[in-house]
C-alpha positions in Angstrom: 0.0 0.0 0.0 1.3 3.4 -0.9 1.9 6.0 1.8 0.1 8.5 -0.4 -3.2 6.7 0.2 -2.8 7.1 4.0 -2.1 10.8 3.6 -5.1 11.3 1.2 -7.4 9.6 3.7 -6.0 11.7 6.6 -6.5 14.9 4.6 -10.1 14.0 3.7 -10.7 13.2 7.4 -9.3 16.6 8.5 -11.2 18.5 5.9 -14.5 16.7 6.7 -14.0 17.3 10.4 -13.4 21.0 10.0 -16.4 21.4 7.7 -18.5 19.3 10.1 -17.6 21.6 13.0 -18.2 24.8 10.9 -21.6 23.6 9.8 -22.7 22.4 13.3 -21.7 25.8 14.8 -23.7 27.6 12.1 -26.8 25.5 12.9 -26.8 23.4 9.8 -26.7 19.9 11.3 -28.3 18.2 8.3 -25.7 19.5 6.0 -22.9 18.5 8.4 -24.3 15.0 8.4 -24.3 15.0 4.6 -20.7 16.2 4.5 -19.7 13.5 6.8 -21.4 10.8 4.7 -19.9 12.2 1.5 -16.4 12.0 3.1 -17.0 8.5 4.2 -18.2 7.4 0.8 -15.2 9.0 -0.9 -12.8 7.2 1.4 -14.7 3.9 1.0 -14.4 4.2 -2.8 -10.7 4.7 -2.5 -10.3 1.7 -0.2 -12.5 -0.5 -2.5 -10.2 0.3 -5.4 -7.2 -0.8 -3.4 -8.9 -4.0 -2.3 -9.8 -4.7 -6.0 -6.1 -4.3 -6.9 -5.2 -6.6 -4.0 -7.5 -9.3 -5.3 -6.2 -8.9 -8.8 -2.7 -9.4 -7.5 -3.6 -12.4 -5.5 -5.3 -13.9 -8.6 -2.2 -13.4 -10.7 0.1 -14.8 -8.0 -1.9 -18.0 -7.6 -2.9 -18.3 -11.2 -6.6 -18.3 -10.6 
């Protein structure tokens, strides 16, 4: 796994946390929840791509 992926996930987490706090402080709890869900979906999509690459590598190693 590349170290860049970890930094990207951390950056997304920090940005989402800051946006979440700003939106909650301004009284927009629903938009804060949507921002959190959007950040979670983006990170999950990144992880799913890496898992797919892992499975492809395992297939090629074992000749499946």
